[in-house]
Amino acid sequence: MSRCFIFGALDVSELSERPQKEDMVIAADKGYDVALSLGLTPDLVVGDFDSRGEAPKVENLVRLQVRKDDTDVGHAVELGFERGYTDFVIYGAVGGLLDHTFANVVIAHDIARRGGKALFIGEEYSFTALHNSEKEFSYRDGGRISVFALGGTAHGVSIKGLDYEVENFTLHCTDHIGVSNAFIGKPSRLSVAHGDLLIVWQTKE
């Protein structure tokens, strides 16, 4: 299945997931420079360009007003949905301004609620949101991973293959019991039967 890759303004040193020929690449504002630094030519460039200073001279440009109701990354996601994509990989949008990172958590939650998938990959931490679904990880020797309920109560939460495991657990959005779990050198799976989860993990072991 083809994916939509979106690049935000934060620096990216390397790509653990790289766009293929059938994928779409959207650069949000200064993410245009980030994509170029990684050897990628965006299919679409969107933003108000307040962080970049000026809009790049490209034909595939969507210019936004500075005063608007959505972030540049959020608008890029909407453009991806409009073009039929539901699987998003987003770089350069974790860290930096705390309010923008939190906005991206909300965006990940919205994508999950709409039946899509969003993987936000940061230099230190990455995250995704689940809605009545699951997330699997391959073999990892170590690293932190945390799980939180989003938007209410998550029912039927199961965690397998991590240091702390649970089965059919009920997790409330006011609970912080899911913080600081750990990979232990084997494949793992996290799932929620009814509700929404935020999963946050260290990008590198």
mmCIF file of C-alpha atoms in Angstrom:
data_model
loop_
_atom_site.group_PDB
_atom_site.id
_atom_site.type_symbol
_atom_site.label_atom_id
_atom_site.label_comp_id
_atom_site.label_asym_id
_atom_site.label_seq_id
_atom_site.Cartn_x
_atom_site.Cartn_y
_atom_site.Cartn_z
ATOM 1 C CA MET A 1 0.000 0.000 0.000
ATOM 2 C CA SER A 2 1.317 3.441 -0.892
ATOM 3 C CA ARG A 3 2.053 5.919 1.893
ATOM 4 C CA CYS A 4 2.152 9.668 2.309
ATOM 5 C CA PHE A 5 5.411 11.013 3.745
ATOM 6 C CA ILE A 6 5.278 14.459 5.332
ATOM 7 C CA PHE A 7 8.295 16.491 6.421
ATOM 8 C CA GLY A 8 8.066 19.167 9.104
ATOM 9 C CA ALA A 9 10.549 21.875 10.023
ATOM 10 C CA LEU A 10 12.772 19.992 12.499
ATOM 11 C CA ASP A 11 16.085 18.544 11.326
ATOM 12 C CA VAL A 12 16.170 14.865 10.367
ATOM 13 C CA SER A 13 19.521 13.069 10.405
ATOM 14 C CA GLU A 14 18.409 9.801 8.801
ATOM 15 C CA LEU A 15 15.349 7.958 7.527
ATOM 16 C CA SER A 16 14.341 4.664 9.099
ATOM 17 C CA GLU A 17 11.396 4.616 6.671
ATOM 18 C CA ARG A 18 12.132 5.873 3.168
ATOM 19 C CA PRO A 19 9.615 6.826 0.456
ATOM 20 C CA GLN A 20 9.228 4.441 -2.460
ATOM 21 C CA LYS A 21 8.248 5.286 -6.033
ATOM 22 C CA GLU A 22 4.527 4.831 -5.365
ATOM 23 C CA ASP A 23 4.555 7.037 -2.232
ATOM 24 C CA MET A 24 3.786 10.746 -2.019
ATOM 25 C CA VAL A 25 6.123 13.266 -0.374
ATOM 26 C CA ILE A 26 4.708 16.493 1.055
ATOM 27 C CA ALA A 27 6.926 19.169 2.579
ATOM 28 C CA ALA A 28 5.368 21.451 5.204
ATOM 29 C CA ASP A 29 7.017 24.890 5.284
ATOM 30 C CA LYS A 30 10.713 24.492 6.237
ATOM 31 C CA GLY A 31 10.223 20.780 5.729
ATOM 32 C CA TYR A 32 11.016 21.551 2.099
ATOM 33 C CA ASP A 33 14.662 22.159 3.062
ATOM 34 C CA VAL A 34 14.635 19.079 5.301
ATOM 35 C CA ALA A 35 13.411 16.889 2.440
ATOM 36 C CA LEU A 36 16.034 18.293 0.056
ATOM 37 C CA SER A 37 18.793 17.653 2.603
ATOM 38 C CA LEU A 38 17.772 13.983 2.583
ATOM 39 C CA GLY A 39 17.902 13.764 -1.194
ATOM 40 C CA LEU A 40 14.130 13.902 -1.669
ATOM 41 C CA THR A 41 12.163 16.108 -4.061
ATOM 42 C CA PRO A 42 8.693 16.807 -2.627
ATOM 43 C CA ASP A 43 5.661 16.138 -4.786
ATOM 44 C CA LEU A 44 3.888 18.980 -2.993
ATOM 45 C CA VAL A 45 5.010 21.909 -0.819
ATOM 46 C CA VAL A 46 2.562 23.509 1.607
ATOM 47 C CA GLY A 47 2.778 26.194 4.279
ATOM 48 C CA ASP A 48 2.655 29.818 5.333
ATOM 49 C CA PHE A 49 6.483 29.797 5.300
ATOM 50 C CA ASP A 50 6.853 31.745 8.519
ATOM 51 C CA SER A 51 9.576 29.356 9.706
ATOM 52 C CA ARG A 52 11.340 29.212 6.339
ATOM 53 C CA GLY A 53 11.185 32.952 5.701
ATOM 54 C CA GLU A 54 10.004 32.698 2.106
ATOM 55 C CA ALA A 55 8.224 30.259 -0.142
ATOM 56 C CA PRO A 56 10.413 28.114 -2.402
ATOM 57 C CA LYS A 57 10.164 28.777 -6.109
ATOM 58 C CA VAL A 58 8.372 25.583 -7.113
ATOM 59 C CA GLU A 59 5.250 24.932 -9.175
ATOM 60 C CA ASN A 60 3.695 22.383 -6.807
ATOM 61 C CA LEU A 61 3.056 24.972 -4.062
ATOM 62 C CA VAL A 62 0.054 25.417 -1.748
ATOM 63 C CA ARG A 63 0.395 28.802 -0.032
ATOM 64 C CA LEU A 64 -1.372 29.228 3.315
ATOM 65 C CA GLN A 65 -2.177 32.316 5.346
ATOM 66 C CA VAL A 66 -0.208 32.841 8.564
ATOM 67 C CA ARG A 67 -3.491 33.360 10.460
ATOM 68 C CA LYS A 68 -5.301 30.048 9.985
ATOM 69 C CA ASP A 69 -7.121 27.311 11.867
ATOM 70 C CA ASP A 70 -4.657 24.484 11.199
ATOM 71 C CA THR A 71 -0.911 23.882 11.395
ATOM 72 C CA ASP A 72 1.156 23.367 8.262
ATOM 73 C CA VAL A 73 1.574 19.677 9.117
ATOM 74 C CA GLY A 74 -2.173 19.363 9.765
ATOM 75 C CA HIS A 75 -2.943 20.919 6.395
ATOM 76 C CA ALA A 76 -0.446 18.566 4.740
ATOM 77 C CA VAL A 77 -2.287 15.611 6.277
ATOM 78 C CA GLU A 78 -5.586 16.885 4.869
ATOM 79 C CA LEU A 79 -4.016 17.171 1.418
ATOM 80 C CA GLY A 80 -2.852 13.586 1.752
ATOM 81 C CA PHE A 81 -6.348 12.418 2.674
ATOM 82 C CA GLU A 82 -7.774 14.343 -0.292
ATOM 83 C CA ARG A 83 -5.457 12.382 -2.574
ATOM 84 C CA GLY A 84 -6.590 9.045 -1.159
ATOM 85 C CA TYR A 85 -3.809 8.316 1.335
ATOM 86 C CA THR A 86 -4.598 6.889 4.771
ATOM 87 C CA ASP A 87 -1.121 5.704 5.820
ATOM 88 C CA PHE A 88 1.134 8.586 6.915
ATOM 89 C CA VAL A 89 4.811 8.711 7.903
ATOM 90 C CA ILE A 90 5.737 12.089 9.348
ATOM 91 C CA TYR A 91 9.259 13.346 10.057
ATOM 92 C CA GLY A 92 10.498 16.599 11.580
ATOM 93 C CA ALA A 93 7.414 17.069 13.760
ATOM 94 C CA VAL A 94 8.396 15.579 17.159
ATOM 95 C CA GLY A 95 10.288 17.811 19.588
ATOM 96 C CA GLY A 96 10.963 21.517 19.290
ATOM 97 C CA LEU A 97 7.896 23.543 20.308
ATOM 98 C CA LEU A 98 5.897 21.585 22.881
ATOM 99 C CA ASP A 99 2.537 22.945 21.719
ATOM 100 C CA HIS A 100 3.230 21.868 18.138
ATOM 101 C CA THR A 101 4.273 18.391 19.269
ATOM 102 C CA PHE A 102 1.045 18.122 21.262
ATOM 103 C CA ALA A 103 -0.896 19.317 18.214
ATOM 104 C CA ASN A 104 0.718 16.466 16.290
ATOM 105 C CA VAL A 105 -0.470 13.986 18.935
ATOM 106 C CA VAL A 106 -3.981 15.326 18.286
ATOM 107 C CA ILE A 107 -3.426 14.924 14.531
ATOM 108 C CA ALA A 108 -2.281 11.311 15.019
ATOM 109 C CA HIS A 109 -5.420 10.673 17.092
ATOM 110 C CA ASP A 110 -7.619 12.206 14.397
ATOM 111 C CA ILE A 111 -5.997 10.109 11.669
ATOM 112 C CA ALA A 112 -6.573 6.925 13.699
ATOM 113 C CA ARG A 113 -10.217 7.863 14.322
ATOM 114 C CA ARG A 114 -10.655 8.309 10.566
ATOM 115 C CA GLY A 115 -9.415 4.791 9.887
ATOM 116 C CA GLY A 116 -5.863 5.748 8.962
ATOM 117 C CA LYS A 117 -2.410 5.215 10.410
ATOM 118 C CA ALA A 118 0.157 7.838 11.386
ATOM 119 C CA LEU A 119 3.749 7.230 12.388
ATOM 120 C CA PHE A 120 5.442 10.366 13.764
ATOM 121 C CA ILE A 121 9.197 9.741 13.806
ATOM 122 C CA GLY A 122 11.462 11.992 15.874
ATOM 123 C CA GLU A 123 15.186 11.960 16.506
ATOM 124 C CA GLU A 124 14.724 10.745 20.096
ATOM 125 C CA TYR A 125 11.098 9.635 20.394
ATOM 126 C CA SER A 126 8.384 8.491 17.996
ATOM 127 C CA PHE A 127 4.662 7.986 18.477
ATOM 128 C CA THR A 128 1.482 6.678 16.933
ATOM 129 C CA ALA A 129 -2.201 6.500 17.885
ATOM 130 C CA LEU A 130 -4.454 3.449 17.743
ATOM 131 C CA HIS A 131 -8.233 3.248 17.432
ATOM 132 C CA ASN A 132 -9.650 -0.246 17.963
ATOM 133 C CA SER A 133 -6.476 -1.666 16.447
ATOM 134 C CA GLU A 134 -2.963 -2.895 17.172
ATOM 135 C CA LYS A 135 0.703 -2.070 16.692
ATOM 136 C CA GLU A 136 3.502 -4.611 16.382
ATOM 137 C CA PHE A 137 7.226 -4.121 16.919
ATOM 138 C CA SER A 138 9.946 -6.433 15.667
ATOM 139 C CA TYR A 139 12.838 -7.642 17.819
ATOM 140 C CA ARG A 140 14.408 -4.832 19.894
ATOM 141 C CA ASP A 141 17.094 -5.262 22.551
ATOM 142 C CA GLY A 142 15.980 -2.304 24.640
ATOM 143 C CA GLY A 143 14.484 1.156 24.853
ATOM 144 C CA ARG A 144 11.552 2.787 26.600
ATOM 145 C CA ILE A 145 7.955 2.602 25.454
ATOM 146 C CA SER A 146 4.857 4.113 27.086
ATOM 147 C CA VAL A 147 1.116 3.722 26.533
ATOM 148 C CA PHE A 148 -1.661 6.200 27.376
ATOM 149 C CA ALA A 149 -5.407 6.305 26.778
ATOM 150 C CA LEU A 150 -6.619 9.074 24.495
ATOM 151 C CA GLY A 151 -9.963 10.840 24.653
ATOM 152 C CA GLY A 152 -11.581 8.740 27.364
ATOM 153 C CA THR A 153 -11.353 5.120 28.462
ATOM 154 C CA ALA A 154 -9.588 2.404 26.459
ATOM 155 C CA HIS A 155 -11.074 -1.070 26.953
ATOM 156 C CA GLY A 156 -9.452 -4.399 26.220
ATOM 157 C CA VAL A 157 -5.869 -3.140 26.253
ATOM 158 C CA SER A 158 -3.317 -5.915 25.785
ATOM 159 C CA ILE A 159 0.478 -5.660 25.848
ATOM 160 C CA LYS A 160 2.607 -8.639 24.900
ATOM 161 C CA GLY A 161 6.382 -9.017 24.601
ATOM 162 C CA LEU A 162 7.380 -6.033 26.754
ATOM 163 C CA ASP A 163 8.782 -5.941 30.289
ATOM 164 C CA TYR A 164 5.288 -5.343 31.702
ATOM 165 C CA GLU A 165 2.462 -7.281 30.078
ATOM 166 C CA VAL A 166 -1.310 -6.974 30.486
ATOM 167 C CA GLU A 167 -4.340 -8.697 29.008
ATOM 168 C CA ASN A 168 -7.789 -7.147 28.554
ATOM 169 C CA PHE A 169 -6.877 -4.158 30.734
ATOM 170 C CA THR A 170 -8.984 -1.011 31.127
ATOM 171 C CA LEU A 171 -6.947 2.195 30.815
ATOM 172 C CA HIS A 172 -8.393 5.612 31.605
ATOM 173 C CA CYS A 173 -7.171 8.891 30.110
ATOM 174 C CA THR A 174 -6.255 10.034 33.641
ATOM 175 C CA ASP A 175 -4.034 6.976 34.229
ATOM 176 C CA HIS A 176 -0.260 7.151 33.914
ATOM 177 C CA ILE A 177 0.396 3.514 34.783
ATOM 178 C CA GLY A 178 1.513 2.871 31.195
ATOM 179 C CA VAL A 179 4.614 5.071 31.389
ATOM 180 C CA SER A 180 8.153 3.652 31.070
ATOM 181 C CA ASN A 181 7.628 0.107 29.896
ATOM 182 C CA ALA A 182 10.552 -1.436 28.010
ATOM 183 C CA PHE A 183 11.484 -3.617 25.047
ATOM 184 C CA ILE A 184 13.149 -6.846 26.207
ATOM 185 C CA GLY A 185 14.658 -8.387 23.111
ATOM 186 C CA LYS A 186 11.671 -10.032 21.439
ATOM 187 C CA PRO A 187 8.766 -9.046 19.182
ATOM 188 C CA SER A 188 5.949 -7.184 20.910
ATOM 189 C CA ARG A 189 2.330 -6.302 20.241
ATOM 190 C CA LEU A 190 0.052 -3.648 21.736
ATOM 191 C CA SER A 191 -3.671 -3.581 21.033
ATOM 192 C CA VAL A 192 -6.932 -1.956 22.128
ATOM 193 C CA ALA A 193 -10.341 -3.564 21.556
ATOM 194 C CA HIS A 194 -12.462 -0.460 22.102
ATOM 195 C CA GLY A 195 -10.979 3.004 22.417
ATOM 196 C CA ASP A 196 -7.851 4.942 21.620
ATOM 197 C CA LEU A 197 -4.216 4.656 22.647
ATOM 198 C CA LEU A 198 -1.145 6.834 22.307
ATOM 199 C CA ILE A 199 2.057 4.802 22.041
ATOM 200 C CA VAL A 200 5.366 6.630 22.548
ATOM 201 C CA TRP A 201 8.749 4.927 22.192
ATOM 202 C CA GLN A 202 12.435 5.703 21.881
ATOM 203 C CA THR A 203 13.292 5.915 18.217
ATOM 204 C CA LYS A 204 16.615 4.128 18.640
ATOM 205 C CA GLU A 205 17.518 1.309 20.992
#
